PDB file of C-alpha atoms in Angstrom:
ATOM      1  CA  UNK A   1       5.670  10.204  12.897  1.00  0.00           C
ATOM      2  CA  UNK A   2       4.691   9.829   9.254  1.00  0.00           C
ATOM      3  CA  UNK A   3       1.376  10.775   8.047  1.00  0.00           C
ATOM      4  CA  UNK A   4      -0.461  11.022   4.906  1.00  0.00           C
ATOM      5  CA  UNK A   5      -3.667  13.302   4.517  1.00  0.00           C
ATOM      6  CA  UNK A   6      -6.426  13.044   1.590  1.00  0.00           C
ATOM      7  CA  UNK A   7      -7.828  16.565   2.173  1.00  0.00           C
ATOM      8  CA  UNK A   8     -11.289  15.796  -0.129  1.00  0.00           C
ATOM      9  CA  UNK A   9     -14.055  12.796   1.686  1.00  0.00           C
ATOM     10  CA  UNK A  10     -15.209  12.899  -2.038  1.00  0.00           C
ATOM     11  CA  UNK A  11     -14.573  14.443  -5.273  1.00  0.00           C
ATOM     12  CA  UNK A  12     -17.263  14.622  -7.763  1.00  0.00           C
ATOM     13  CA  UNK A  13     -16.207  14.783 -12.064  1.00  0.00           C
ATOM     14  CA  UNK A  14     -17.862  14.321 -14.725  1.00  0.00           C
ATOM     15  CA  UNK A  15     -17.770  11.362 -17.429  1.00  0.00           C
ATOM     16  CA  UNK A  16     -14.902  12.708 -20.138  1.00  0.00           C
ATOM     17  CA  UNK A  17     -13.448  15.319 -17.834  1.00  0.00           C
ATOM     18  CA  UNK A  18      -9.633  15.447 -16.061  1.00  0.00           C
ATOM     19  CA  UNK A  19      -9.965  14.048 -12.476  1.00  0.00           C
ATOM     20  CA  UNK A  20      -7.800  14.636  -9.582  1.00  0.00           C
ATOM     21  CA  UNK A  21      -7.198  13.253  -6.635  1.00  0.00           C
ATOM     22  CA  UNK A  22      -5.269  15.160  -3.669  1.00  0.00           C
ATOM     23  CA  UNK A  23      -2.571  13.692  -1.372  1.00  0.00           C
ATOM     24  CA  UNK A  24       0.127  15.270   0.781  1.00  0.00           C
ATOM     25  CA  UNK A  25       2.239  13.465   2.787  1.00  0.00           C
ATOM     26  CA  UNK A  26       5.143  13.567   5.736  1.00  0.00           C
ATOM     27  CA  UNK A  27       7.780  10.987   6.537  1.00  0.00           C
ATOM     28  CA  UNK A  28      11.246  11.343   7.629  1.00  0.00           C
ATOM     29  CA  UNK A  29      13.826  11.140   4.528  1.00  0.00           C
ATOM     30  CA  UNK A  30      13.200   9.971   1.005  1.00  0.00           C
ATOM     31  CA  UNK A  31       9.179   8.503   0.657  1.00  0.00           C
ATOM     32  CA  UNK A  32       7.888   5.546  -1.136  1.00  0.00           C
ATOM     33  CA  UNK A  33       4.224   6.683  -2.145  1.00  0.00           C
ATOM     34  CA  UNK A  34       1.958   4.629  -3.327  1.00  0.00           C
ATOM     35  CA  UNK A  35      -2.089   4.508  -4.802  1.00  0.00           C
ATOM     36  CA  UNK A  36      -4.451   2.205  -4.106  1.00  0.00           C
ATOM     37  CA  UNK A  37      -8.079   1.437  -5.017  1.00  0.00           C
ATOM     38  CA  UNK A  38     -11.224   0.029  -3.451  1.00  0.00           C
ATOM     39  CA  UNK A  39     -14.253  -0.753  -5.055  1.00  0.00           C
ATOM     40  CA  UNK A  40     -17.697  -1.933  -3.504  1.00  0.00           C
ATOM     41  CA  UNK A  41     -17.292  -5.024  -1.340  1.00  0.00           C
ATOM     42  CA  UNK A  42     -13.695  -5.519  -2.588  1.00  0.00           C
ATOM     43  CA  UNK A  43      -9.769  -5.626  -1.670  1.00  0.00           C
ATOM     44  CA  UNK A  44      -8.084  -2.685  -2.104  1.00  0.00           C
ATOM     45  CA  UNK A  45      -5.713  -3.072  -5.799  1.00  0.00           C
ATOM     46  CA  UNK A  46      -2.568  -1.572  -6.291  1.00  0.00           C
ATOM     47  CA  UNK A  47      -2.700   1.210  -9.325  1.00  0.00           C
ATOM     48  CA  UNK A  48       0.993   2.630  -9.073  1.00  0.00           C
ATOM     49  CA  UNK A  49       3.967   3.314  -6.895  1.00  0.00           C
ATOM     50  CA  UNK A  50       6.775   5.898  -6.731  1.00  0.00           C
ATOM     51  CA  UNK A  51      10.372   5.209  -5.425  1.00  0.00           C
ATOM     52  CA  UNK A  52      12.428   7.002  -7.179  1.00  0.00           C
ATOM     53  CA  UNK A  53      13.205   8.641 -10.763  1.00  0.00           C
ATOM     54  CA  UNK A  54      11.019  10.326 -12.624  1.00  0.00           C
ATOM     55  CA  UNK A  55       8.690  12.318 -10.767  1.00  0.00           C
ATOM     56  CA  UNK A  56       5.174  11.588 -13.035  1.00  0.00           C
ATOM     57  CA  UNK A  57       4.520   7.906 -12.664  1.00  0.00           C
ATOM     58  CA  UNK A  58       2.139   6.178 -14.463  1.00  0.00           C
ATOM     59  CA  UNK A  59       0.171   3.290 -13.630  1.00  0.00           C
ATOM     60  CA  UNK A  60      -2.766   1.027 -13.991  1.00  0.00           C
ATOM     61  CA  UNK A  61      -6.017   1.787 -15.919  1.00  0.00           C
ATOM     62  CA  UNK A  62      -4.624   4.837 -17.657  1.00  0.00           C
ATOM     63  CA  UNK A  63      -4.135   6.365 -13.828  1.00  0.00           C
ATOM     64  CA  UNK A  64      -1.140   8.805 -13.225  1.00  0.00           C
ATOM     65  CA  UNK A  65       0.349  10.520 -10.054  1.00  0.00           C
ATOM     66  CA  UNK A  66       2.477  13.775  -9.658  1.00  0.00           C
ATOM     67  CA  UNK A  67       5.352  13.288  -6.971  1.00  0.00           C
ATOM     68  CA  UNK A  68       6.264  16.752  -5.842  1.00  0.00           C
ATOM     69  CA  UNK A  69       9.135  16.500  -3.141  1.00  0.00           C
ATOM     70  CA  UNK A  70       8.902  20.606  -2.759  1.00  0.00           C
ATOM     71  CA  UNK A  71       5.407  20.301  -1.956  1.00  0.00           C
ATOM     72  CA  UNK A  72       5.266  16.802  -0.519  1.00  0.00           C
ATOM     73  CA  UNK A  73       1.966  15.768  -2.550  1.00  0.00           C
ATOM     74  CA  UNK A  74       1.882  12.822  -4.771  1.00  0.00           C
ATOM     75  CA  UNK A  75      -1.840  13.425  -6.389  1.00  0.00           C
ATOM     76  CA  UNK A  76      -3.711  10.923  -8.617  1.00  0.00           C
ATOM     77  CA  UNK A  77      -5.121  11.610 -12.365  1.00  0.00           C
ATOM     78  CA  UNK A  78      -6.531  10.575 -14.869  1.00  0.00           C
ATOM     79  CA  UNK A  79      -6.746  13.149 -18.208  1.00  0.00           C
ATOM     80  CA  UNK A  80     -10.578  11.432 -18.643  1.00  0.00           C
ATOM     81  CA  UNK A  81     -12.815   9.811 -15.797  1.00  0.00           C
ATOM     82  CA  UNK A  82     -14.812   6.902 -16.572  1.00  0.00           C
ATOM     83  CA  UNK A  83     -17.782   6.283 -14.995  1.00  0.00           C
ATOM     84  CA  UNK A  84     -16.410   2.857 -13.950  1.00  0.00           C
ATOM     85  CA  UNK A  85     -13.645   4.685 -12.073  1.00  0.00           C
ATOM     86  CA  UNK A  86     -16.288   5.682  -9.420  1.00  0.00           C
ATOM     87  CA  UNK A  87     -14.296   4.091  -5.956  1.00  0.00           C
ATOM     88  CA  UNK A  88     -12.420   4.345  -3.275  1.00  0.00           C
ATOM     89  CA  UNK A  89      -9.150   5.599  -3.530  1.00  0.00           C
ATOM     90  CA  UNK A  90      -6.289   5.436  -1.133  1.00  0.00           C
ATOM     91  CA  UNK A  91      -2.655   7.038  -0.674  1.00  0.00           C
ATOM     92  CA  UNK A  92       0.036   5.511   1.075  1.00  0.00           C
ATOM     93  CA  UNK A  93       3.510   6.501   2.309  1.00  0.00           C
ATOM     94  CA  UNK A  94       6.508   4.541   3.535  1.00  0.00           C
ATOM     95  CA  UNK A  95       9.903   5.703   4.695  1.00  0.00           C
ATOM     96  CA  UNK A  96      12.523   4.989   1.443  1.00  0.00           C
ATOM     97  CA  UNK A  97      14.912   1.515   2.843  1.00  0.00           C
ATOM     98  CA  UNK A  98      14.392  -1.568   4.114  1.00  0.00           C
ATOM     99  CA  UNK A  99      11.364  -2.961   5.520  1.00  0.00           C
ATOM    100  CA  UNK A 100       7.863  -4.722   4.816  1.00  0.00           C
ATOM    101  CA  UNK A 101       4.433  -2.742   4.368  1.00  0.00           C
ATOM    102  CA  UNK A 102       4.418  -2.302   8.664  1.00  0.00           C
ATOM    103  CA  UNK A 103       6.192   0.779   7.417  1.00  0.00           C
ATOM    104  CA  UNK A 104       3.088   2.011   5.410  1.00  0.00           C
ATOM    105  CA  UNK A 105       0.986   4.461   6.546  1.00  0.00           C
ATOM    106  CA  UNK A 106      -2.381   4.734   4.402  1.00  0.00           C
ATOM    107  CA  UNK A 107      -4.613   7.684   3.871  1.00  0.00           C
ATOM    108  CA  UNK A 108      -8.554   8.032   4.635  1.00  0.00           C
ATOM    109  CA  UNK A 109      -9.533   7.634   1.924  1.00  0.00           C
ATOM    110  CA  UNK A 110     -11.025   9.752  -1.079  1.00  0.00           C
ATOM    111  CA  UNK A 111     -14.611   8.789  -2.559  1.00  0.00           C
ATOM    112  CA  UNK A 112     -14.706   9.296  -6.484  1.00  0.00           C
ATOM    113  CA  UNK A 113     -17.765   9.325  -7.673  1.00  0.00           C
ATOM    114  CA  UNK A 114     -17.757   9.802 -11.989  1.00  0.00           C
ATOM    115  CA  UNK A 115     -21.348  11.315 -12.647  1.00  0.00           C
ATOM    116  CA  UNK A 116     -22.177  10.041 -16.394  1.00  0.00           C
TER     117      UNK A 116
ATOM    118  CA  UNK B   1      -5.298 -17.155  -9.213  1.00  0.00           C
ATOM    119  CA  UNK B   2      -7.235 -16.982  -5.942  1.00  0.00           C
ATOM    120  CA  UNK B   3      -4.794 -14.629  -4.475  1.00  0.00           C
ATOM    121  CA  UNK B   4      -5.485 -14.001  -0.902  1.00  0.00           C
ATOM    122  CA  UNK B   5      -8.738 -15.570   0.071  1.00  0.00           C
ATOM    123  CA  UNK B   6     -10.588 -14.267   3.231  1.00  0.00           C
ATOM    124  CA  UNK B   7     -13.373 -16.448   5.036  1.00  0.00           C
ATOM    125  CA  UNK B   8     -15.910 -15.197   6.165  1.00  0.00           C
ATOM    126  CA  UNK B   9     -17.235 -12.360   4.295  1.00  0.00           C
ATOM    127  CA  UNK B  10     -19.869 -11.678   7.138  1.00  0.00           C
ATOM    128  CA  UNK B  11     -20.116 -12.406  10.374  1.00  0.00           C
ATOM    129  CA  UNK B  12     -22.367 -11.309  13.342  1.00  0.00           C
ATOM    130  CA  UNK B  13     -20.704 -11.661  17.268  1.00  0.00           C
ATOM    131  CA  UNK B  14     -22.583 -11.416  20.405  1.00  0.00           C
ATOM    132  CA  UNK B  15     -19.999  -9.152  22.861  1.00  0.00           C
ATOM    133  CA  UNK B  16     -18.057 -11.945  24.485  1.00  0.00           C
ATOM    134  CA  UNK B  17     -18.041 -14.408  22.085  1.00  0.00           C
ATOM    135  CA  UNK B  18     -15.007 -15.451  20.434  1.00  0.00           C
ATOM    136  CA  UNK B  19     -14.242 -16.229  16.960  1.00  0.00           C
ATOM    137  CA  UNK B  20     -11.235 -16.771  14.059  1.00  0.00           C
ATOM    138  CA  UNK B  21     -11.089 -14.920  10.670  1.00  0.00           C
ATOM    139  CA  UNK B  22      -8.682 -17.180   8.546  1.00  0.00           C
ATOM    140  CA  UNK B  23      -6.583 -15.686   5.425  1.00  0.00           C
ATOM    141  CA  UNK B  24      -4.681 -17.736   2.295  1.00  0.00           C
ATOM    142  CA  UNK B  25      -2.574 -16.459   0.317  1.00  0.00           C
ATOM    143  CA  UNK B  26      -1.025 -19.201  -2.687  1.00  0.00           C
ATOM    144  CA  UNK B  27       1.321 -16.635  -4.138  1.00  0.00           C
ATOM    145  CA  UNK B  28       4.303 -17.777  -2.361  1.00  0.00           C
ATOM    146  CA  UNK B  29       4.357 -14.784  -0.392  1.00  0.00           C
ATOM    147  CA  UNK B  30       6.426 -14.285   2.755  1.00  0.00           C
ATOM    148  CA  UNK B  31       4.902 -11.433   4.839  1.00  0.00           C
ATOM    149  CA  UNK B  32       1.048 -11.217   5.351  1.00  0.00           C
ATOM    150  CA  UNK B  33      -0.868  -8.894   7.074  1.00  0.00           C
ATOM    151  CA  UNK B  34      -4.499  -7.700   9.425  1.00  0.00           C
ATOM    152  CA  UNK B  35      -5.964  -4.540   8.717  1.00  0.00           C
ATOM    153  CA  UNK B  36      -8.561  -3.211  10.166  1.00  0.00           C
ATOM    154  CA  UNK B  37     -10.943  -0.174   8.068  1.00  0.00           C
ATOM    155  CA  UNK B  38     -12.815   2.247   9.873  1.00  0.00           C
ATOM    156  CA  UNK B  39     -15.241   4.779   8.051  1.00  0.00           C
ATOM    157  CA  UNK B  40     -12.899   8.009   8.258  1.00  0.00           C
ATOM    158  CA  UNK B  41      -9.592   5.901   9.739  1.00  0.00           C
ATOM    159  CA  UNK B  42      -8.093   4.234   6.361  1.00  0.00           C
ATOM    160  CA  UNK B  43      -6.510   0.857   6.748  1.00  0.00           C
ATOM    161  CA  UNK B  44      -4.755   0.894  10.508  1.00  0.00           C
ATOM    162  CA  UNK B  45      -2.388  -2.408  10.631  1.00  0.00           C
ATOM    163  CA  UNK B  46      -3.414  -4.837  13.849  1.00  0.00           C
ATOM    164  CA  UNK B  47      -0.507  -7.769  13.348  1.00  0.00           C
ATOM    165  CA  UNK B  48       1.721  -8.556  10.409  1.00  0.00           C
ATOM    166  CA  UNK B  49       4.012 -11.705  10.027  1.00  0.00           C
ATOM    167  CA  UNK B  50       7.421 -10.538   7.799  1.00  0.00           C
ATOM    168  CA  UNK B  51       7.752 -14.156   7.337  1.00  0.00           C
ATOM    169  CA  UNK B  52       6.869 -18.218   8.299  1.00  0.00           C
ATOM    170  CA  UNK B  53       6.956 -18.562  11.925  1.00  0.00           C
ATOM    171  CA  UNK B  54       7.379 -14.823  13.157  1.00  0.00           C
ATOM    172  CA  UNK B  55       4.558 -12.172  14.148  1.00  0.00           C
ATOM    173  CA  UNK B  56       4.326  -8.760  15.799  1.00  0.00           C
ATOM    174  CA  UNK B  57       2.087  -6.173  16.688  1.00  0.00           C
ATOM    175  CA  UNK B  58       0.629  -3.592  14.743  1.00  0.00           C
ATOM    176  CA  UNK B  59      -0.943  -0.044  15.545  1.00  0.00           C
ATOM    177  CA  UNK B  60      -3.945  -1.734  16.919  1.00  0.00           C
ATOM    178  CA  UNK B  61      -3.181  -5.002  18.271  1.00  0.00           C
ATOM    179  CA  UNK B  62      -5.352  -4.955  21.797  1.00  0.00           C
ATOM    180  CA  UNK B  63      -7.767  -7.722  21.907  1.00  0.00           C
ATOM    181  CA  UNK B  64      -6.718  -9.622  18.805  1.00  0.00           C
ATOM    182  CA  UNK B  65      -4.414 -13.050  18.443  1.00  0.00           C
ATOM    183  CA  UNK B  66      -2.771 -14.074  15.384  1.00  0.00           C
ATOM    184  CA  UNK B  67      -1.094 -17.172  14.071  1.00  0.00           C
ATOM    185  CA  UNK B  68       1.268 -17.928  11.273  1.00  0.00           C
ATOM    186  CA  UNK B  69       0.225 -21.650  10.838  1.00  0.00           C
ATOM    187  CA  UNK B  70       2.433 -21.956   7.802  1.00  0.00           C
ATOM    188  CA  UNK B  71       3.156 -20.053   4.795  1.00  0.00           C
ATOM    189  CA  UNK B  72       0.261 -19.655   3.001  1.00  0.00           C
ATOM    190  CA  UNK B  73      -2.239 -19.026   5.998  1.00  0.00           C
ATOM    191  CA  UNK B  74      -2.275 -16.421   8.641  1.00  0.00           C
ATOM    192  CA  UNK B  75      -5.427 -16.171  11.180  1.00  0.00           C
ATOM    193  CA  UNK B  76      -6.800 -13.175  13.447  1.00  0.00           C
ATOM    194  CA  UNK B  77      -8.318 -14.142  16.538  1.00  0.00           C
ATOM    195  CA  UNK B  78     -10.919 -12.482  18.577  1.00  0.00           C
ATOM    196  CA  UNK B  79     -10.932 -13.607  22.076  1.00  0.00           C
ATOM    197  CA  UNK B  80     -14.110 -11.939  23.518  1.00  0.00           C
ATOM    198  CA  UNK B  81     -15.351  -9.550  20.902  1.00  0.00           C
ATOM    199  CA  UNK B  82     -16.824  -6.144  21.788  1.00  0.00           C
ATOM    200  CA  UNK B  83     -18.682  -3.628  19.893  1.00  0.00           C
ATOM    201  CA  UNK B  84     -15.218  -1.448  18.873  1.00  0.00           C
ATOM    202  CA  UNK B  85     -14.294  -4.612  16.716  1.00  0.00           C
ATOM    203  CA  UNK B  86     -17.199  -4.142  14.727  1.00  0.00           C
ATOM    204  CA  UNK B  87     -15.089  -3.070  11.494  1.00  0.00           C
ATOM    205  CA  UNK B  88     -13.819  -4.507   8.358  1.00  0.00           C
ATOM    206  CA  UNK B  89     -10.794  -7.323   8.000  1.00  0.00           C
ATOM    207  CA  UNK B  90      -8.909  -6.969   5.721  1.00  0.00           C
ATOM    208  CA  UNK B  91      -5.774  -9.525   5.390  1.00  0.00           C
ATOM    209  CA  UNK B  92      -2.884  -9.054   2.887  1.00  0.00           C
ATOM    210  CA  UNK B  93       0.572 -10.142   1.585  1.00  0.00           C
ATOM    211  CA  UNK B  94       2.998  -9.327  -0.111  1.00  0.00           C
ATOM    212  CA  UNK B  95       6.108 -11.081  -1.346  1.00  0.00           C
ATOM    213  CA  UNK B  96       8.685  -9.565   0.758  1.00  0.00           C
ATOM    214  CA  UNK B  97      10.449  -6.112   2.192  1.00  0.00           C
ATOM    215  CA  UNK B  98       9.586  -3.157   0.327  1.00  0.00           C
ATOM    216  CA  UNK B  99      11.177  -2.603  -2.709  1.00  0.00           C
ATOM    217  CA  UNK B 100      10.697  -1.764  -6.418  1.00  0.00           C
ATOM    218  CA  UNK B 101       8.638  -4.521  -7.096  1.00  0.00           C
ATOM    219  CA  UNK B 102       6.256  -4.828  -3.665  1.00  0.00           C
ATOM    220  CA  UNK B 103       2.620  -4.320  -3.970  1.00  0.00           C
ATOM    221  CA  UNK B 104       0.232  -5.964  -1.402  1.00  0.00           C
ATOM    222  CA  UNK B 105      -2.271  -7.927  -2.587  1.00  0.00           C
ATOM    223  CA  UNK B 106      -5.338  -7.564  -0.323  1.00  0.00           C
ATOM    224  CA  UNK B 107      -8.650 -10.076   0.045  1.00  0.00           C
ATOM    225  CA  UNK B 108     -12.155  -9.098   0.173  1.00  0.00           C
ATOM    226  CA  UNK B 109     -12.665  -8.849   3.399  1.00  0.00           C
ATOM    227  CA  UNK B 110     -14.383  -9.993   6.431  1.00  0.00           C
ATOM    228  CA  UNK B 111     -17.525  -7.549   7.453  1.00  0.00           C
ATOM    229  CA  UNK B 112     -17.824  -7.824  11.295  1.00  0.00           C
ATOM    230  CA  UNK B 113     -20.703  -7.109  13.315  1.00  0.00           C
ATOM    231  CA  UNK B 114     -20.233  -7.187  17.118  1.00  0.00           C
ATOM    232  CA  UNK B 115     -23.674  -6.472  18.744  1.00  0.00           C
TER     233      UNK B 115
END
């Protein structure tokens, strides 16, 4: 079965610093990853996806992720944290093919908080 | 652009009582989605509908009901609520399969209390 594990409840940074958050993943074959984010009382949002391609992948709000297939990690950053980044972020992994988003399996979740 | 539009945002049940959480989408999307969230559980999927007129079960589906009353609306039904559905709803869509252009679009939410 596929799985996806966000090994930090919360990760702490400070305003201006690099910020990363951690993902590692397992699915059978090639993955679709993706990152989401949830902030207070809200949806989650979609920030990026990878499918294929080149392996750095950049996305929404200046966010970036690392896929890693050696290492099976696809982890968030962002080269300098805003204070309005402070949320809840979310990995996601699909088997590569056909299929809707039953296929996804999301992570716990990973608290940022940005400490100005 | 409303999106996906989730009513209520709160909502208090008595164990036994029954009640619907309804979810619009007016994107034109084909598949929509229940989540539930869990502190410590991430998003586990209770019933999705891949398109108009077709549902199945999710990871969770025990003690929940759907419907696919068309395309733009998809409801979650509680039967005869008990505390373990306390949670939080989410519904989403997205405009087909997965692919190089899917992201789901996701509502607020519906905060559920079952006391």
């Amino acid at each position: 079965a596929q799985s996806v594990a966000q090994p930090e409840d919360q990760v702490n940074v400070a305003e201006g610093n690099p910020l990363t958050v951690k993902c590692t993943y397992s699915v059978s074959g090639n993955p679709y990853l993706f990152w989401y984010v949830q902030y207070p009382n809200r949806g989650l949002q979609f920030l990026l996806k990878y499918i294929t391609g080149d392996n750095l992948v950049k996305g929404s709000y200046g966010f970036e992720a690392e896929f890693n297939k050696s290492q099976t990690s696809f982890h968030l950053k962002k080269p300098s944290a805003l204070v309005s980044d402070s949320a809840l972020y979310f990995c996601a992994v699909s088997p590569l093919g056909r299929g809707g988003y039953q296929k996804v399996t999301f992570g716990t979740g990973t608290k940022l908080q940005v400490i100005p | 652009n409303a999106g996906v539009t989730q009513t209520p945002k709160f909502q208090v049940l008595k164990t036994g009582q029954s009640m619907t959480l309804q979810c619009a989408q007016d994107m034109n999307h084909n598949s929509m989605y229940w989540y539930r969230q869990d502190p410590g559980m991430g998003l586990r999927l209770i019933y999705y509908s891949a398109s108009e007129g077709t549902t199945d079960k999710g990871e969770v589906p025990n003690g929940y009901n759907v419907s696919r009353l068309n395309k733009r609306e998809f409801s979650l039904r509680l039967e005869s609520a008990a505390p373990s559905q306390t949670s939080v709803y989410f519904c989403a869509s997205t405009l087909g399969g997965l692919g190089p252009n899917t992201e789901a679009f996701f509502g607020q939410g519906t905060r559920l209390t079952v006391v």
